[in-house]
Amino acid sequence: MWWNVSLVGRSLEEQQKCISELNIDSGSVLLADDIRTHMCEKNRIYVILTQVFSPLSQEFWRQLPARRVFVLHEALLETASDPLPFSRGALFMPTSVTTLHAATAFDILQRALNLVQKYPELANNIASVHDISNFC
């Protein structure tokens, strides 16, 4: 299995800028208007990765076909994502440690600590940590 990574430009100017400044093959910089055609190709897995849930990113999410993945990395959702792609079988994955809801994360941690205090035998089953520098 191999990966084919592509950038998406909003306009021809942005596409040309990516090609020239980043020294990227012209076939690897797609136009936003043409991406839907590429994403509908059969037997390919597509993952859209973005760090900003901009209007362009939101449009990609809305148009995402079945069995495609949209990853929002280290960004807050200001509004709810459109539910329609879920009904087609698309997957939305926000990934971030810094944008966790602090109160919820604290509550989960507190419950875990309470369980360990109440049932100390749970803490006995901790994985061993090995220094791999000894194996070099």
Coordinates of N, CA and C in Angstrom, one line a residue:
M1 N 0.9 -1.2 0.0 CA 0.0 0.0 0.0 C 0.9 1.2 0.0
W2 N 0.6 2.2 -0.8 CA 1.3 3.5 -0.8 C 0.4 4.6 -0.7
W3 N 1.0 5.7 -0.3 CA 0.2 7.0 -0.1 C 0.4 7.9 -1.2
N4 N -0.6 8.6 -1.6 CA -0.6 9.6 -2.6 C -1.1 10.9 -2.0
V5 N -0.2 11.8 -1.6 CA -0.6 13.0 -0.9 C -0.8 14.1 -1.9
S6 N -1.9 14.8 -1.7 CA -2.2 15.9 -2.6 C -2.5 17.2 -1.8
L7 N -2.2 18.3 -2.3 CA -2.6 19.6 -1.7 C -3.8 20.1 -2.5
V8 N -4.7 20.9 -1.9 CA -5.8 21.4 -2.5 C -5.7 23.0 -2.5
G9 N -5.8 23.6 -3.7 CA -5.8 25.0 -3.8 C -7.2 25.5 -4.1
R10 N -7.4 26.7 -3.6 CA -8.8 27.3 -3.8 C -8.9 27.9 -5.2
S11 N -7.8 28.3 -5.8 CA -7.8 29.0 -7.1 C -6.6 28.5 -8.0
L12 N -6.7 28.9 -9.2 CA -5.5 28.6 -10.1 C -4.3 29.3 -9.6
E13 N -4.4 30.5 -9.1 CA -3.3 31.2 -8.6 C -2.7 30.5 -7.4
E14 N -3.5 30.0 -6.5 CA -3.0 29.3 -5.3 C -2.4 28.0 -5.7
Q15 N -2.9 27.3 -6.7 CA -2.4 26.1 -7.2 C -1.0 26.3 -7.8
Q16 N -0.8 27.4 -8.6 CA 0.5 27.7 -9.2 C 1.5 28.1 -8.2
K17 N 1.0 28.8 -7.2 CA 1.9 29.2 -6.1 C 2.5 28.0 -5.3
C18 N 1.6 27.0 -5.0 CA 2.1 25.8 -4.4 C 3.1 25.0 -5.2
I19 N 2.8 25.0 -6.5 CA 3.7 24.2 -7.4 C 5.0 24.9 -7.5
S20 N 5.1 26.2 -7.6 CA 6.4 26.9 -7.8 C 7.1 27.1 -6.5
E21 N 6.4 27.5 -5.4 CA 7.1 27.8 -4.1 C 7.5 26.6 -3.4
L22 N 6.7 25.5 -3.4 CA 6.9 24.3 -2.7 C 7.6 23.2 -3.5
N23 N 7.8 23.5 -4.8 CA 8.4 22.6 -5.7 C 7.7 21.2 -5.7
I24 N 6.3 21.3 -5.9 CA 5.5 20.1 -5.9 C 5.0 19.8 -7.3
D25 N 5.0 18.6 -7.7 CA 4.5 18.1 -9.0 C 3.1 18.7 -9.2
S26 N 2.9 19.2 -10.4 CA 1.6 19.8 -10.7 C 0.4 18.8 -10.6
G27 N 0.6 17.5 -10.7 CA -0.5 16.6 -10.5 C -0.8 16.3 -9.1
S28 N 0.0 16.9 -8.2 CA -0.2 16.7 -6.7 C -0.9 17.9 -6.1
V29 N -1.2 18.9 -6.9 CA -1.9 20.1 -6.3 C -3.2 20.2 -7.1
L30 N -4.3 19.8 -6.4 CA -5.6 19.8 -7.0 C -6.4 21.1 -6.7
L31 N -7.3 21.4 -7.6 CA -8.2 22.5 -7.4 C -9.4 22.1 -6.5
A32 N -9.9 22.9 -5.7 CA -11.0 22.6 -4.8 C -12.2 22.2 -5.6
D33 N -12.4 22.9 -6.7 CA -13.6 22.6 -7.6 C -13.5 21.2 -8.2
D34 N -12.3 20.7 -8.3 CA -12.2 19.4 -9.0 C -12.0 18.2 -8.0
I35 N -12.0 18.5 -6.8 CA -11.7 17.4 -5.8 C -12.8 16.3 -5.7
R36 N -14.0 16.7 -5.9 CA -15.1 15.8 -5.8 C -14.9 14.6 -6.8
T37 N -14.5 15.0 -8.0 CA -14.2 13.9 -9.0 C -13.2 12.9 -8.6
H38 N -12.1 13.4 -7.9 CA -11.1 12.6 -7.5 C -11.5 11.7 -6.3
M39 N -12.3 12.3 -5.4 CA -12.8 11.5 -4.2 C -13.8 10.4 -4.6
C40 N -14.4 10.5 -5.7 CA -15.4 9.5 -6.1 C -14.8 8.3 -6.8
E41 N -13.4 8.3 -7.0 CA -12.8 7.1 -7.6 C -12.9 5.9 -6.7
K42 N -13.2 4.8 -7.3 CA -13.5 3.5 -6.5 C -12.1 2.9 -6.1
N43 N -12.2 2.1 -5.1 CA -11.1 1.3 -4.5 C -9.9 2.2 -4.1
R44 N -10.2 3.4 -3.6 CA -9.2 4.3 -3.1 C -9.7 4.8 -1.7
I45 N -8.8 5.0 -0.8 CA -9.2 5.5 0.5 C -8.7 7.0 0.5
Y46 N -9.6 7.9 0.9 CA -9.3 9.3 0.9 C -9.4 9.8 2.4
V47 N -8.4 10.5 2.8 CA -8.5 11.2 4.1 C -8.2 12.6 3.9
I48 N -9.1 13.5 4.3 CA -9.0 14.9 4.2 C -8.4 15.4 5.5
L49 N -7.3 16.0 5.6 CA -6.7 16.5 6.8 C -6.6 18.0 6.8
T50 N -7.2 18.6 7.8 CA -7.2 20.1 7.9 C -6.9 20.5 9.3
Q51 N -6.4 21.7 9.4 CA -6.2 22.3 10.8 C -7.1 23.5 11.0
V52 N -7.9 23.8 10.0 CA -8.9 24.9 10.2 C -10.2 24.5 9.6
F53 N -11.3 24.7 10.3 CA -12.6 24.3 9.8 C -13.2 25.6 9.1
S54 N -12.5 25.9 8.0 CA -12.9 27.1 7.2 C -14.1 26.8 6.4
P55 N -14.6 27.8 5.7 CA -15.7 27.6 4.8 C -15.3 26.5 3.7
L56 N -14.1 26.6 3.2 CA -13.6 25.6 2.2 C -13.6 24.2 2.9
S57 N -13.1 24.1 4.1 CA -13.0 22.8 4.8 C -14.4 22.2 5.0
Q58 N -15.3 23.1 5.4 CA -16.7 22.7 5.6 C -17.4 22.2 4.4
E59 N -17.0 22.8 3.2 CA -17.6 22.4 2.0 C -17.1 21.0 1.6
F60 N -15.8 20.8 1.9 CA -15.2 19.4 1.7 C -16.0 18.4 2.5
W61 N -16.2 18.8 3.8 CA -17.0 17.9 4.6 C -18.3 17.6 4.1
R62 N -19.1 18.6 3.7 CA -20.4 18.4 3.1 C -20.5 17.5 1.9
Q63 N -19.4 17.6 1.1 CA -19.4 16.8 -0.2 C -18.7 15.5 0.0
L64 N -18.2 15.1 1.1 CA -17.5 13.9 1.3 C -18.3 12.7 1.0
P65 N -17.9 11.8 0.1 CA -18.6 10.6 -0.2 C -18.5 9.5 0.9
A66 N -19.2 8.4 0.7 CA -19.1 7.3 1.7 C -17.7 6.8 1.8
R67 N -17.4 6.3 3.0 CA -16.1 5.6 3.3 C -14.9 6.5 3.1
R68 N -15.1 7.8 3.3 CA -14.0 8.7 3.3 C -13.9 9.3 4.7
V69 N -12.7 9.8 5.1 CA -12.4 10.3 6.4 C -12.0 11.8 6.4
F70 N -12.6 12.5 7.3 CA -12.3 13.9 7.4 C -11.7 14.1 8.8
V71 N -10.4 14.5 8.8 CA -9.7 14.7 10.1 C -9.5 16.2 10.4
L72 N -10.0 16.7 11.5 CA -9.8 18.1 11.9 C -8.8 18.0 13.0
H73 N -7.6 18.5 12.8 CA -6.5 18.4 13.7 C -6.2 19.7 14.5
E74 N -6.3 19.6 15.8 CA -6.0 20.8 16.7 C -6.8 22.0 16.3
A75 N -8.0 21.9 16.1 CA -8.9 23.1 15.9 C -10.2 22.9 16.6
L76 N -10.7 24.1 17.0 CA -12.0 24.1 17.7 C -13.1 24.2 16.7
L77 N -14.2 23.5 16.9 CA -15.4 23.7 16.1 C -16.3 24.8 16.7
E78 N -16.4 25.9 15.9 CA -17.2 27.0 16.3 C -18.7 26.7 16.1
T79 N -19.0 25.9 15.1 CA -20.4 25.4 14.9 C -20.4 23.9 14.7
A80 N -21.6 23.4 14.8 CA -21.7 21.9 14.6 C -21.4 21.6 13.1
S81 N -20.8 20.4 12.9 CA -20.6 20.0 11.5 C -21.9 19.5 10.9
D82 N -22.0 19.6 9.6 CA -23.2 19.2 8.8 C -23.4 17.7 9.0
P83 N -24.6 17.2 9.4 CA -24.8 15.8 9.7 C -25.0 15.0 8.4
L84 N -25.2 15.6 7.3 CA -25.5 14.8 6.0 C -24.4 13.8 5.7
P85 N -23.1 14.1 5.7 CA -22.1 13.2 5.4 C -22.1 11.9 6.2
F86 N -22.5 12.0 7.5 CA -22.6 10.9 8.3 C -23.6 9.9 7.8
S87 N -24.7 10.4 7.2 CA -25.8 9.5 6.6 C -25.2 8.7 5.4
R88 N -24.2 9.3 4.8 CA -23.6 8.6 3.6 C -22.5 7.6 4.0
G89 N -22.1 7.7 5.3 CA -21.1 6.8 5.8 C -19.7 7.4 5.8
A90 N -19.6 8.7 5.8 CA -18.4 9.4 6.0 C -18.0 9.5 7.5
L91 N -16.8 9.7 7.8 CA -16.3 9.7 9.2 C -15.6 11.0 9.5
F92 N -16.0 11.6 10.6 CA -15.5 12.9 11.0 C -14.7 12.7 12.3
M93 N -13.4 13.0 12.3 CA -12.5 12.7 13.4 C -11.8 14.0 13.9
P94 N -12.3 14.6 14.9 CA -11.5 15.7 15.5 C -10.4 15.1 16.3
T95 N -9.2 15.6 16.2 CA -8.1 15.0 16.9 C -7.3 16.2 17.6
S96 N -7.3 16.2 18.9 CA -6.6 17.2 19.6 C -6.6 16.9 21.1
V97 N -5.5 17.2 21.7 CA -5.4 17.1 23.2 C -5.7 18.5 23.7
T98 N -5.2 19.5 23.0 CA -5.3 20.9 23.5 C -6.7 21.5 23.5
T99 N -7.6 20.9 22.7 CA -9.0 21.4 22.6 C -10.0 20.6 23.3
L100 N -9.6 19.7 24.1 CA -10.5 18.9 24.9 C -11.3 19.8 25.9
H101 N -12.5 19.5 26.2 CA -13.2 20.3 27.1 C -12.6 20.0 28.5
A102 N -12.0 21.0 29.1 CA -11.2 20.8 30.3 C -12.0 20.2 31.5
A103 N -13.3 20.6 31.6 CA -14.1 20.1 32.7 C -14.4 18.6 32.5
T104 N -14.7 18.2 31.3 CA -14.9 16.8 31.0 C -13.7 15.9 31.2
A105 N -12.5 16.4 30.7 CA -11.3 15.7 30.9 C -11.0 15.5 32.3
F106 N -11.2 16.6 33.1 CA -10.9 16.5 34.6 C -11.8 15.5 35.2
D107 N -13.1 15.5 34.8 CA -14.0 14.5 35.4 C -13.6 13.1 35.1
I108 N -13.2 12.8 33.9 CA -12.8 11.5 33.5 C -11.5 11.1 34.3
L109 N -10.6 12.0 34.4 CA -9.4 11.7 35.2 C -9.7 11.4 36.7
Q110 N -10.6 12.3 37.2 CA -11.0 12.1 38.6 C -11.7 10.8 38.9
R111 N -12.5 10.4 38.0 CA -13.2 9.1 38.1 C -12.2 7.9 38.0
A112 N -11.2 8.0 37.1 CA -10.2 7.0 37.0 C -9.4 6.9 38.3
L113 N -9.0 8.0 38.9 CA -8.3 8.0 40.1 C -9.1 7.5 41.3
N114 N -10.4 7.8 41.3 CA -11.2 7.3 42.3 C -11.3 5.8 42.2
L115 N -11.4 5.2 41.0 CA -11.5 3.8 40.8 C -10.2 3.1 41.3
V116 N -9.0 3.7 41.1 CA -7.8 3.2 41.5 C -7.7 3.2 43.0
Q117 N -8.2 4.3 43.6 CA -8.2 4.4 45.1 C -9.1 3.3 45.7
K118 N -10.2 3.1 45.1 CA -11.2 2.2 45.6 C -10.8 0.8 45.4
Y119 N -10.2 0.5 44.2 CA -9.7 -0.8 43.9 C -8.2 -0.8 43.5
P120 N -7.4 -0.8 44.5 CA -5.9 -0.6 44.3 C -5.3 -1.8 43.4
E121 N -6.0 -2.9 43.4 CA -5.4 -4.0 42.6 C -5.4 -3.7 41.1
L122 N -6.2 -2.7 40.7 CA -6.2 -2.2 39.3 C -4.9 -1.7 38.9
A123 N -4.2 -1.0 39.9 CA -2.9 -0.4 39.6 C -1.8 -1.4 39.5
N124 N -2.0 -2.6 39.9 CA -0.9 -3.6 39.9 C -0.7 -4.1 38.5
N125 N -1.6 -3.9 37.6 CA -1.5 -4.4 36.2 C -1.0 -3.3 35.3
I126 N 0.2 -2.8 35.6 CA 0.8 -1.7 34.8 C 1.9 -2.3 33.9
A127 N 1.9 -1.8 32.6 CA 2.9 -2.3 31.6 C 4.3 -1.9 32.0
S128 N 5.2 -2.8 31.7 CA 6.6 -2.5 32.0 C 7.1 -1.4 31.0
V129 N 8.1 -0.6 31.4 CA 8.7 0.4 30.6 C 10.1 0.0 30.4
H130 N 10.6 -0.1 29.2 CA 12.0 -0.5 28.9 C 12.7 0.6 28.2
D131 N 14.0 0.9 28.5 CA 14.8 1.8 27.9 C 15.4 1.2 26.6
I132 N 15.0 1.6 25.4 CA 15.5 1.0 24.2 C 16.9 1.3 23.9
S133 N 17.5 2.3 24.6 CA 18.9 2.6 24.3 C 19.8 1.5 24.6
N134 N 19.4 0.6 25.5 CA 20.2 -0.6 25.8 C 20.3 -1.6 24.7
F135 N 19.4 -1.6 23.7 CA 19.3 -2.5 22.6 C 20.1 -2.1 21.4
C136 N 20.7 -0.9 21.4 CA 21.4 -0.4 20.3 C 22.9 -0.9 20.2

